[in-house]
Coordinates of C-alpha atoms and ligand atoms in Angstrom, one line a residue:
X20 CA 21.2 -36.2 -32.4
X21 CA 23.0 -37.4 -35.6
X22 CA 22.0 -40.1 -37.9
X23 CA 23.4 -43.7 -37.1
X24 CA 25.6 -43.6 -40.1
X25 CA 27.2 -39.9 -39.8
X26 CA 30.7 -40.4 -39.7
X27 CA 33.3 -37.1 -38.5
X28 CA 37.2 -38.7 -39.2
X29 CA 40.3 -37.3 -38.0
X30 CA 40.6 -34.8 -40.4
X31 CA 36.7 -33.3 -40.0
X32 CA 35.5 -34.6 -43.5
X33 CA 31.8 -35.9 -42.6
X34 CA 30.1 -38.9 -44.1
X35 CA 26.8 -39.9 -44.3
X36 CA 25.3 -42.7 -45.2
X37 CA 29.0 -43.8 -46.8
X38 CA 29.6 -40.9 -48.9
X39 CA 31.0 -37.3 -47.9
X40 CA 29.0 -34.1 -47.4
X41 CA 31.2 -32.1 -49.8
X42 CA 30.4 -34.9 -52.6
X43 CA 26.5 -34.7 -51.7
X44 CA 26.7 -30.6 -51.9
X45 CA 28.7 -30.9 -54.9
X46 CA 26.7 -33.3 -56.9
X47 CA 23.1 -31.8 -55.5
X48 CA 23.8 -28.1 -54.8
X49 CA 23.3 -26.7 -51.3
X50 CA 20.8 -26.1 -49.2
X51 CA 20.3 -29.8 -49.7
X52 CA 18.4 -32.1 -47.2
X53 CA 20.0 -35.5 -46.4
X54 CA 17.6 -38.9 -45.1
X55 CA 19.6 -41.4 -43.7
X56 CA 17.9 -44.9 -44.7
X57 CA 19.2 -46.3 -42.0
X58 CA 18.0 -44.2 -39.7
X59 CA 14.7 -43.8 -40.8
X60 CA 13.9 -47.4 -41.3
X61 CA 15.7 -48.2 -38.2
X62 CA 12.8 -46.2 -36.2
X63 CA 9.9 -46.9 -38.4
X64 CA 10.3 -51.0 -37.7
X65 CA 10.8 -49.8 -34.0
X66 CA 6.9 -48.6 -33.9
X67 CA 5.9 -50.9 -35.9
X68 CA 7.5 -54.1 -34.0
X69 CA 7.0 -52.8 -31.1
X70 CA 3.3 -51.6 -31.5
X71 CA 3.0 -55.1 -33.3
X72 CA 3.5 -57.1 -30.2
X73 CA 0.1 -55.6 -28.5
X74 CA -2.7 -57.9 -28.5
X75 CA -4.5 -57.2 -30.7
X76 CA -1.3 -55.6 -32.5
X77 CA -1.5 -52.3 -33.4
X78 CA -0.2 -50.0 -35.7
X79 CA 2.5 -47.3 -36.4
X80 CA 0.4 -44.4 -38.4
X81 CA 3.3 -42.1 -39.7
X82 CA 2.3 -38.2 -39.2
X83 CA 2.4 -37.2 -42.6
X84 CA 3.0 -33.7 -41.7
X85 CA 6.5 -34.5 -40.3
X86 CA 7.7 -35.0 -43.9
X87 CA 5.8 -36.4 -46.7
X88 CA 6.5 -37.4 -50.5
X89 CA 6.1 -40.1 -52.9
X90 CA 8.8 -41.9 -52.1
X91 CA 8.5 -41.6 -48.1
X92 CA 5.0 -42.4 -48.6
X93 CA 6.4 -45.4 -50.9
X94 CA 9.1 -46.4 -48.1
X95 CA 6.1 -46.5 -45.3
X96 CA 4.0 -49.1 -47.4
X97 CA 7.3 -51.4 -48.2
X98 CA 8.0 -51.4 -44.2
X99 CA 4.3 -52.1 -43.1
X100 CA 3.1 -49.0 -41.6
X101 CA 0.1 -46.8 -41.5
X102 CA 0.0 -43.0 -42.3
X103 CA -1.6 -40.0 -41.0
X104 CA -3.0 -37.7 -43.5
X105 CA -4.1 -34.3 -42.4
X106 CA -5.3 -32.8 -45.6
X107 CA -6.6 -33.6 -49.4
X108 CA -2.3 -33.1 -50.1
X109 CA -1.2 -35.7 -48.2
X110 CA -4.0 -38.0 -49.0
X111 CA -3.3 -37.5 -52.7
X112 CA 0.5 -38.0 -52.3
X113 CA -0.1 -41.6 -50.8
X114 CA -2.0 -42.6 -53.1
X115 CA 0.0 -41.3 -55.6
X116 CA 2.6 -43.7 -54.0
X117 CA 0.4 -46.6 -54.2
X118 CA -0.4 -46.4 -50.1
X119 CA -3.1 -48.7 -48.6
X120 CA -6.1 -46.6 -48.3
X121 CA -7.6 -48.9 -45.6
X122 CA -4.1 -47.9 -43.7
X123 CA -5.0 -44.3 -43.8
X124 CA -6.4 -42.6 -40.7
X125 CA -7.2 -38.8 -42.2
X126 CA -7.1 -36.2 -39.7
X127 CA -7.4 -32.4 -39.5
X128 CA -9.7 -29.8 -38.0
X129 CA -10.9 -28.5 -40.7
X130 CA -11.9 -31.0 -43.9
X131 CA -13.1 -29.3 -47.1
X132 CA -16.3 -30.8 -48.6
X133 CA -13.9 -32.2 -51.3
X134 CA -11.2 -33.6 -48.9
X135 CA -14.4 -35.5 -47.1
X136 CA -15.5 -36.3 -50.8
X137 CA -12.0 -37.6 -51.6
X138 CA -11.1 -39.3 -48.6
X139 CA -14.5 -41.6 -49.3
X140 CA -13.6 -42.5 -52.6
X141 CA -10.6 -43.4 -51.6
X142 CA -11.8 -45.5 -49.2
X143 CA -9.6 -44.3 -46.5
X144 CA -9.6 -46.8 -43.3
X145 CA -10.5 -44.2 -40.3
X146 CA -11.6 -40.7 -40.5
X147 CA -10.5 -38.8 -37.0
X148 CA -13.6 -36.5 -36.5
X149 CA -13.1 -33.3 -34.8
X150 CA -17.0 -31.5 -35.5
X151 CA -20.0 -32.2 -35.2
X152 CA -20.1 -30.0 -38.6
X153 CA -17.7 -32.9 -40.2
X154 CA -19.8 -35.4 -38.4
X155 CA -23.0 -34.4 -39.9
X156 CA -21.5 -33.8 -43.5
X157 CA -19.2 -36.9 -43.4
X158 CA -22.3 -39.0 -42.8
X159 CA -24.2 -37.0 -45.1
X160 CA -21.7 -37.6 -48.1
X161 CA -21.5 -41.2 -46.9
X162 CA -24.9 -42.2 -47.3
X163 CA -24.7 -40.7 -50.4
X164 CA -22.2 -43.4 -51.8
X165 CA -24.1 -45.9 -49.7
X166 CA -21.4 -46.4 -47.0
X167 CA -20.9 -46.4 -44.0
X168 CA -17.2 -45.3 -42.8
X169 CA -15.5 -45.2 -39.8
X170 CA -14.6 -42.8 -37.3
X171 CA -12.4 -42.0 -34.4
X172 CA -13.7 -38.9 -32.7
X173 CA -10.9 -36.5 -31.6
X174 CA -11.3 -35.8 -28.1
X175 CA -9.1 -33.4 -26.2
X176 CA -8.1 -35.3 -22.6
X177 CA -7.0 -31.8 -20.7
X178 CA -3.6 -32.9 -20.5
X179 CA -0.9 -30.6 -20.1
X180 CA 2.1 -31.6 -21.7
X181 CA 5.0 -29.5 -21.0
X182 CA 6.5 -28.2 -24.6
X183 CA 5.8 -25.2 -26.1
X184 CA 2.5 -23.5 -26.3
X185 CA 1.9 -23.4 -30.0
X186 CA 2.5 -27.2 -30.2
X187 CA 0.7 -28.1 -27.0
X188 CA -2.9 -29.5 -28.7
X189 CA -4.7 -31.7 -25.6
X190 CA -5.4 -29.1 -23.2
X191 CA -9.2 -28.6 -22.8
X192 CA -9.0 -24.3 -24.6
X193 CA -7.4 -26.4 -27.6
X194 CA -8.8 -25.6 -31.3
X195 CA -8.8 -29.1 -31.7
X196 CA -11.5 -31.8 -30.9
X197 CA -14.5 -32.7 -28.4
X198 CA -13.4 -31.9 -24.2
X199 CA -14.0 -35.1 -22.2
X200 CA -14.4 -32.7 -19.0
X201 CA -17.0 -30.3 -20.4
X202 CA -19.9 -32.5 -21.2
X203 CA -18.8 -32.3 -25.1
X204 CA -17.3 -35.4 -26.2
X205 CA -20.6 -36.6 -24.6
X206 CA -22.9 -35.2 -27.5
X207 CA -20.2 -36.1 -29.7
X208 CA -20.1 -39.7 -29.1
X209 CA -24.1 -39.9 -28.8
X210 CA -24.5 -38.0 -32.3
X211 CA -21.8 -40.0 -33.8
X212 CA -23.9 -43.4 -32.9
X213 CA -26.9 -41.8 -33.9
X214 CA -25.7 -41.0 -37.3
X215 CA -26.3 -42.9 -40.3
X216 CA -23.5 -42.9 -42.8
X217 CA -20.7 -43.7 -40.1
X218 CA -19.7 -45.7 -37.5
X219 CA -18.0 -44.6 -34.6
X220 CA -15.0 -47.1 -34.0
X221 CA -13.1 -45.7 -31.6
X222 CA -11.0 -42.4 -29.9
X223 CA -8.3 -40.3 -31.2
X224 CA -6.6 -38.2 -28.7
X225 CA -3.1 -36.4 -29.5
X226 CA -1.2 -34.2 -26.4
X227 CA 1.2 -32.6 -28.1
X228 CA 4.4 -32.3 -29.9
X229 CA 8.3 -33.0 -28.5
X230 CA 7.0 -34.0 -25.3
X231 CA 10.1 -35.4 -23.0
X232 CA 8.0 -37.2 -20.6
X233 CA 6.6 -40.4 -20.6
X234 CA 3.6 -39.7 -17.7
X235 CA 1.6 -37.6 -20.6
X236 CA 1.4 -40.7 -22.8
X237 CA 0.1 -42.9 -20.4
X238 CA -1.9 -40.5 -18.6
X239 CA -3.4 -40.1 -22.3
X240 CA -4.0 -43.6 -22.3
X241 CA -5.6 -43.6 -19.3
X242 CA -8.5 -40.7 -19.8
X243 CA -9.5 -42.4 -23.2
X244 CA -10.1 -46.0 -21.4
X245 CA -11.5 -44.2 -18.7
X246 CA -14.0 -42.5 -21.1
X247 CA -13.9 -45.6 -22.7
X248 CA -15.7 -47.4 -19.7
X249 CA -18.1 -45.0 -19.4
X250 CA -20.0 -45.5 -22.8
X251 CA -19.6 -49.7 -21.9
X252 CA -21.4 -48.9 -19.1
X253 CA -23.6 -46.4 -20.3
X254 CA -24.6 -47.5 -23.4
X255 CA -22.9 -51.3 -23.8
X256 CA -20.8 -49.5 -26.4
X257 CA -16.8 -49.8 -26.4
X258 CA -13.9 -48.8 -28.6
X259 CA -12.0 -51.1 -31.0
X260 CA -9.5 -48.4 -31.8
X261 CA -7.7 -45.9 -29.5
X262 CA -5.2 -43.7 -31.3
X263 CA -2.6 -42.3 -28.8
X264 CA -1.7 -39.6 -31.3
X265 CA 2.2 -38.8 -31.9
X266 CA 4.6 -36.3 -30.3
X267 CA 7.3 -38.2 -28.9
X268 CA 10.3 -35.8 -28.4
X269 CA 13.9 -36.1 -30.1
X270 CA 16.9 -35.4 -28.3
X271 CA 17.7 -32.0 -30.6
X272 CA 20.3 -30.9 -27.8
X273 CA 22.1 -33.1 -25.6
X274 CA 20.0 -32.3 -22.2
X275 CA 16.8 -33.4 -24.0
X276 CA 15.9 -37.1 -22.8
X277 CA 13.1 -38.4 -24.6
X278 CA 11.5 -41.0 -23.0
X279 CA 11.6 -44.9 -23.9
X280 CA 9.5 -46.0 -26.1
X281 CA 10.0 -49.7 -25.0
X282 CA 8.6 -48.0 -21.5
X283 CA 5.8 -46.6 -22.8
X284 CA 4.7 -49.6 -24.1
X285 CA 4.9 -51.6 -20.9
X286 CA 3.0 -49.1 -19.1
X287 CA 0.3 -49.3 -22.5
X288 CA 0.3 -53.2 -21.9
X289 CA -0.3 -52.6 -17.9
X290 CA -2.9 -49.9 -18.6
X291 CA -4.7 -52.4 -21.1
X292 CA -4.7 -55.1 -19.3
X293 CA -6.6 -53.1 -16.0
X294 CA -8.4 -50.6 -18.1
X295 CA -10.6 -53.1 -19.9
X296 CA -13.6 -54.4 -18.6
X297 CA -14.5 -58.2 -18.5
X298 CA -16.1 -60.1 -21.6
X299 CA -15.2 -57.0 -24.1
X300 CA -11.7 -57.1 -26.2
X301 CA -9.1 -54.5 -25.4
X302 CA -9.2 -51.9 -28.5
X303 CA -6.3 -51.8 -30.9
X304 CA -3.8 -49.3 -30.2
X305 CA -2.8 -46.7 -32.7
X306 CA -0.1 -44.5 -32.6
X307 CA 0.8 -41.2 -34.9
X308 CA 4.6 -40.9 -34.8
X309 CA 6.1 -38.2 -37.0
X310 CA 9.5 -36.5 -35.9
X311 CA 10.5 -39.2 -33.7
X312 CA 10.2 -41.3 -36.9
X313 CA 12.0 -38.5 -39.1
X314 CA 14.0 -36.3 -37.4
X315 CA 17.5 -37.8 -36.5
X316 CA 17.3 -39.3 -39.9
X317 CA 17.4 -35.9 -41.2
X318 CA 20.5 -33.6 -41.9
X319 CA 21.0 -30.4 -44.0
X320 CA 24.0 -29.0 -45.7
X321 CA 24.4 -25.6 -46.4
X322 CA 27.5 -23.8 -48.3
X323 CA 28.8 -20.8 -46.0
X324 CA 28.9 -17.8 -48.1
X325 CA 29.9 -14.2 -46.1
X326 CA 30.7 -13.9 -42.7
X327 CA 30.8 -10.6 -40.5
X328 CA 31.7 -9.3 -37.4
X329 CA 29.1 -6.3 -35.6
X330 CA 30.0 -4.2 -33.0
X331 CA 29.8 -5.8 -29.6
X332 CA 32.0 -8.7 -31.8
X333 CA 29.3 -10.2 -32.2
X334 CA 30.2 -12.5 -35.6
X335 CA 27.7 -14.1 -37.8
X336 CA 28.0 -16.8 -40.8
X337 CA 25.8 -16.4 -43.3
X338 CA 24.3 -19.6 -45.4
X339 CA 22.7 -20.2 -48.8
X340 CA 19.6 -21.5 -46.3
X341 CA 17.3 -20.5 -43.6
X342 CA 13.7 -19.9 -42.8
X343 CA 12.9 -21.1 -46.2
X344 CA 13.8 -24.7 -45.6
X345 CA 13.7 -24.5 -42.1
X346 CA 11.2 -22.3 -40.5
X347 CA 11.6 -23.9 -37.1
X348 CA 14.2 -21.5 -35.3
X349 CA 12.0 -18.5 -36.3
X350 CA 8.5 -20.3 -35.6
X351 CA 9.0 -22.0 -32.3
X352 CA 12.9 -20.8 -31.4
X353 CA 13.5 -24.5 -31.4
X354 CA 17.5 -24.8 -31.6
X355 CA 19.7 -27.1 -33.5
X356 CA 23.0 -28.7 -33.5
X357 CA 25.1 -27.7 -36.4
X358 CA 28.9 -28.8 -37.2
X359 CA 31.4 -27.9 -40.0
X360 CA 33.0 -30.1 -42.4
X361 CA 36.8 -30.6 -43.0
X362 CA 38.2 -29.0 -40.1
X363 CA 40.3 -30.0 -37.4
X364 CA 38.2 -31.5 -34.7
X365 CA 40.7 -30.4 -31.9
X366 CA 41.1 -27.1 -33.3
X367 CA 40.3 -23.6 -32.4
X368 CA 36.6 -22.7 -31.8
X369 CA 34.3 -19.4 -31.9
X370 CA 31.0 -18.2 -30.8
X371 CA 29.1 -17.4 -34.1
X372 CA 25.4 -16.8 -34.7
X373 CA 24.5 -18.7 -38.1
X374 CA 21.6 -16.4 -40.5
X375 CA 19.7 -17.3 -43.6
X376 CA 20.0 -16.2 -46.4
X377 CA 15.9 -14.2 -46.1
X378 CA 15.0 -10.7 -45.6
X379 CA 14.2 -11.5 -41.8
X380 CA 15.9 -10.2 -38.9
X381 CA 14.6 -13.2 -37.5
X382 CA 16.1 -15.7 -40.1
X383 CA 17.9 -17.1 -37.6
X384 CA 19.6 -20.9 -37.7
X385 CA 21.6 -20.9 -34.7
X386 CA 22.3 -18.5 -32.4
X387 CA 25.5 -18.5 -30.2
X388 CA 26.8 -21.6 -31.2
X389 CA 30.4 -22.8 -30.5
X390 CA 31.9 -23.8 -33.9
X391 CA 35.0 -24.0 -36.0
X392 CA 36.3 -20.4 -37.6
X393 CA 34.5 -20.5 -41.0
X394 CA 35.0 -18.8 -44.5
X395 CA 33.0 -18.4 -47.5
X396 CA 32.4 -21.7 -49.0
X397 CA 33.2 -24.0 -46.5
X398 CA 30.3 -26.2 -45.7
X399 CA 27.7 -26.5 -42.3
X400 CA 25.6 -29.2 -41.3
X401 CA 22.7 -28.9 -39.5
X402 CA 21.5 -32.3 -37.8
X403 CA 17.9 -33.5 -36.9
X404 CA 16.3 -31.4 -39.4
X405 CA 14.3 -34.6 -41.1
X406 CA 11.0 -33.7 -39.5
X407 CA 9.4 -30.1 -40.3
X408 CA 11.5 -28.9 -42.4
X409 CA 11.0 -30.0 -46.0
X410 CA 7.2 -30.5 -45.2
X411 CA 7.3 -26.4 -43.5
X412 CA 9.4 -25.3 -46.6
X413 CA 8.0 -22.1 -48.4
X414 CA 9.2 -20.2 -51.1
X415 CA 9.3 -16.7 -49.6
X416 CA 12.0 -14.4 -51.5
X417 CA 10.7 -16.7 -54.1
X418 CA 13.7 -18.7 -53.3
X419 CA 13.4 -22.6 -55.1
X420 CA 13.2 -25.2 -52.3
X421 CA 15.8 -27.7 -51.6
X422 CA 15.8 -31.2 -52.9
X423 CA 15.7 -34.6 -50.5
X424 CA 18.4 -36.8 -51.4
X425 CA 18.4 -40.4 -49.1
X426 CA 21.3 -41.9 -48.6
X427 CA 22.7 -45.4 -47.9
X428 CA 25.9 -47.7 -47.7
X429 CA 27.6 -45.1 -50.6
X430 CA 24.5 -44.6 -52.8
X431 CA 22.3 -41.4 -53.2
X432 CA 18.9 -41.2 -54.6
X433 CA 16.5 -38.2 -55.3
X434 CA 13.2 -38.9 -53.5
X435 CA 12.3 -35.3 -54.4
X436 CA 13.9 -32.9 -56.7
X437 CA 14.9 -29.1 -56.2
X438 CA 12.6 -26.6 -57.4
X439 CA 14.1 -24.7 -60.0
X440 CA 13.3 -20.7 -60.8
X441 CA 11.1 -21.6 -63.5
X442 CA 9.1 -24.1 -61.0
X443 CA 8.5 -20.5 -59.3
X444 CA 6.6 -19.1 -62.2
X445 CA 4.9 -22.4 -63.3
X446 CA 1.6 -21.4 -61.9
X447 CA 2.3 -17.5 -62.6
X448 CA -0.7 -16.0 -65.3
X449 CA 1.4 -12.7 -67.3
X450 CA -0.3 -9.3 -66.6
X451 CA -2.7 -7.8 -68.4
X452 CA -3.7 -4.4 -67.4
X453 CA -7.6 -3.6 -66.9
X454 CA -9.8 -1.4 -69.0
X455 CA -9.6 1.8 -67.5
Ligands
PLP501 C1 -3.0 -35.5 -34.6 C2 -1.5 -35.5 -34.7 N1 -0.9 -36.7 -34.8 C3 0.4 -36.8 -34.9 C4 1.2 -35.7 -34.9 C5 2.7 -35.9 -35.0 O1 3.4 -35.4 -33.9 P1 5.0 -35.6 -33.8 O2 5.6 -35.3 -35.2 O3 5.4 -34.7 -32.8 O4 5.1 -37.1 -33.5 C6 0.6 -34.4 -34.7 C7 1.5 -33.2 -34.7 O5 1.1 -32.1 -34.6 C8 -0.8 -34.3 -34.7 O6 -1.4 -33.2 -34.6

């Protein structure tokens, strides 16, 4: 996984998005993250063409929480999608961009009273209701402004997408949302058209992340029009908005095979078509998209600085990065690609095991990786890093965060900056001992 405009020449030197790696790190520092425009906007028309050809057409919600900033946020209007917000942060930061509320679906299990509050006065197009606590208060605050706002109501299909536990959300024991099996999403549903203050347009339903297969999606698909059905018949009530959720996998090492998106889609169409009963319209698909929007865009340079050889000759590099920017390795051992600028793509190759620069044992990049011998200061890109790494970014070891430079046809901008030391302290109060 690369972005479409990484370039490697004879000699090694990379290129991105028409200028080298080495005049990126220079002129922005390392660790520095890289967007390739190109890239990004390349997959972000895809959803939203493709999803656009549905009838009715749907739409593209970005996950927010893959990477969000003003500028992304800005970039997602200007291309015509929807976004995803999961807390009062992300909310704030598209509007702060200018977003169309009525484009926001705002999700999360777990909505302060405040987030509710500002989420209504935005006027934010879908709320994704996971409680019947939210239900009750969201309707509660909504009357209180004299609206009525719609909702999606998370349900949890039992679907068991294979990817790692901690990212796998549809299973029925999930944290998240009303179980269709257990008799839940049926109070859900009945309190959410009982209540006044919202109006239940539809179901949200989200598997999991990186998934590889495309049976999952359409299985998804499948239980919510099922479930769908059910209410027509019961109650002559039917959805006019079914969000798939996101997780569509990225091919991070070569043997991952995401599926097509353009076969996904047909199966949608095919499921739409038999799934919906006579004399009601089929509901509008949405669909929450993050890293498979992101990711490939996504690279990150780091400058090497010591490297060392253990006992057992085991040999590690050492970079100016890690955990910090990208807590992914030590989180969910995902693995990553990596490759080294300015050095003879023919020539000799090692096993190394690439570490941060945190006070983790675990602060781990990349382990046994086969890469070019390396010396301090030479320079090592990690690819596919766009999604999950900025928007995971801490500053444990009160180390600044990294800035996000996008890049295209030879010109860089800053869509955010670094954080500098004195950014560390900003919200810092001085001590001042107690009375004894
Ligand atoms: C509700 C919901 N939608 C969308 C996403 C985005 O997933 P991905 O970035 O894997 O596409 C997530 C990720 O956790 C999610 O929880």
């Amino acid at each position: 996984m690369r972005p479409d405009t990484l370039e490697v020449n004879s000699r090694g030197v990379i290129r991105v998005g028409g200028i080298d790696v080495v005049q990126l790190a220079e002129e922005y520092g390392t660790p520095l993250y890289v967007l390739d425009y190109r890239t990004l906007r390349r997959y972000a028309r895809q959803y939203r063409d493709m999803l656009a050809e549905l009838s009715p057409p749907g739409v593209a919600c970005y996950a927010g929480k893959a990477h969000l900033s003003v500028a992304l946020a800005g970039f997602l209007q200007h291309e015509g999608l929807g976004l995803d917000v999961v807390s009062g942060g992300e909310l704030y930061t598209a509007l702060t961009a200018g977003f169309n509320p009525g484009r926001i679906v705002f999700h999360g299990n777990l909505k302060t009273e405040d987030e509710i509050r500002a989420g209504l006065e935005a006027r934010v197009g879908y709320f994704v209701v996971d409680s019947l606590d939210e239900l009750q208060l969201l309707g509660q605050l909504a009357r209180a402004r004299g609206v009525s706002q719609r909702v999606l109501l998370r349900l949890t299909p039992g679907i068991e997408a294979h990817t790692h536990e901690f990212i796998r959300t549809g299973q029925f024991d999930s944290k998240f949302g009303f179980g269709v099996a257990e008799g839940i999403a049926d109070r859900a549903v009945a309190a959410a058209l009982a209540t006044a203050g919202v109006s239940l347009a539809g179901f949200h339903a989200h598997i999991g992340s990186q998934i590889l297969e495309e049976d999952p999606f359409l299985a998804n698909a499948e239980v919510l029009l099922t479930y769908s059905r059910h209410w027509q018949r019961a109650r002559g009530w039917w959805p006019e908005v079914l969000d798939l959720g996101g997780g569509f996998g990225v091919r991070y090492q070569p043997e991952d095979d995401p599926p097509a998106l353009e076969r996904i889609m047909a199966g949608l169409r095919r499921q739409l078509r038999v799934g919906t009963p006579a004399g009601v319209a089929p509901p509008q698909i949405f669909l929450e998209p993050g890293r498979s929007i992101v990711a490939e865009a996504g690279i990150t340079i780091y400058t090497v600085g010591a490297t060392k050889t253990v006992p057992g000759d085991k040999r590690y590099v050492a970079v100016d990065g890690g955990m910090g920017d990208n807590i992914r390795p030590a989180l969910y051992q995902a693995r990553y690609q990596a490759i080294v600028d300015g050095k003879d793509p023919d020539g000799p190759r090692e096993i190394v095991t690439v570490a941060g620069r945190y006070c983790e044992s675990g602060d781990i990049l990349v382990r046994d990786v086969e890469l070019p011998p390396m010396v301090a200061g030479d320079r090592l890109v990690v690819l596919g890093t766009g999604a999950y790494n900025y928007a995971m970014a801490s500053n444990y070891n009160r180390v600044p965060r990294p800035p996000v430079v996008v890049v295209k046809d030879g010109e860089a901008r800053v869509w955010v900056q670094r954080e500098s030391w004195a950014d560390l302290t900003r919200l810092d109060r001085p001590f001042h001992p107690f009375a004894d």
